[in-house]
């Protein structure tokens, strides 16, 4: 079974503070699409070092959404990108899609 995004890390960080949870979710919903767009732009321009930096930033979002296996994939992909190896691109972009779909559904 594939890993599913969840709010357990956010709930753990907030300690039950709903306004804080909502603020974190708001930041996630705002920043995730921007960071994905930046990553895709750098990749399209073949600026692999910058794309690797974007993946590094996205790892924070992956972690916040409780995706441990995906975090490892992102770490490996980040290293591969620095060597201009795109073999994990499809798997990583599938993770981004799952995250995007999930965050769009959050209130």
Short mmCIF file of N, CA, C and O in Angstrom, two decimals, residues 9 18 34 73 79 95 107:
data_model
loop_
_atom_site.label_atom_id
_atom_site.label_comp_id
_atom_site.label_asym_id
_atom_site.label_seq_id
_atom_site.Cartn_x
_atom_site.Cartn_y
_atom_site.Cartn_z
N UNK A 9 1.75 14.80 12.06
CA UNK A 9 2.90 15.62 12.45
C UNK A 9 2.44 17.02 12.84
O UNK A 9 2.90 17.59 13.84
N UNK A 18 -5.60 24.51 17.84
CA UNK A 18 -6.24 24.55 16.52
C UNK A 18 -5.85 25.76 15.68
O UNK A 18 -5.61 25.61 14.48
N UNK A 34 3.65 26.82 -4.98
CA UNK A 34 4.74 27.72 -5.41
C UNK A 34 6.06 26.96 -5.51
O UNK A 34 6.81 27.13 -6.48
N UNK A 73 12.87 8.99 -0.56
CA UNK A 73 12.90 9.11 -2.02
C UNK A 73 13.39 10.50 -2.41
O UNK A 73 14.25 10.65 -3.29
N UNK A 79 20.01 14.11 -4.26
CA UNK A 79 21.41 13.75 -4.52
C UNK A 79 21.61 13.41 -6.00
O UNK A 79 22.59 13.83 -6.62
N UNK A 95 4.71 11.72 -5.92
CA UNK A 95 4.57 12.16 -4.53
C UNK A 95 4.03 13.59 -4.50
O UNK A 95 3.12 13.91 -3.73
N UNK A 107 -9.20 22.06 4.70
CA UNK A 107 -9.90 23.33 4.95
C UNK A 107 -9.03 24.28 5.73
O UNK A 107 -8.22 23.92 6.50
#
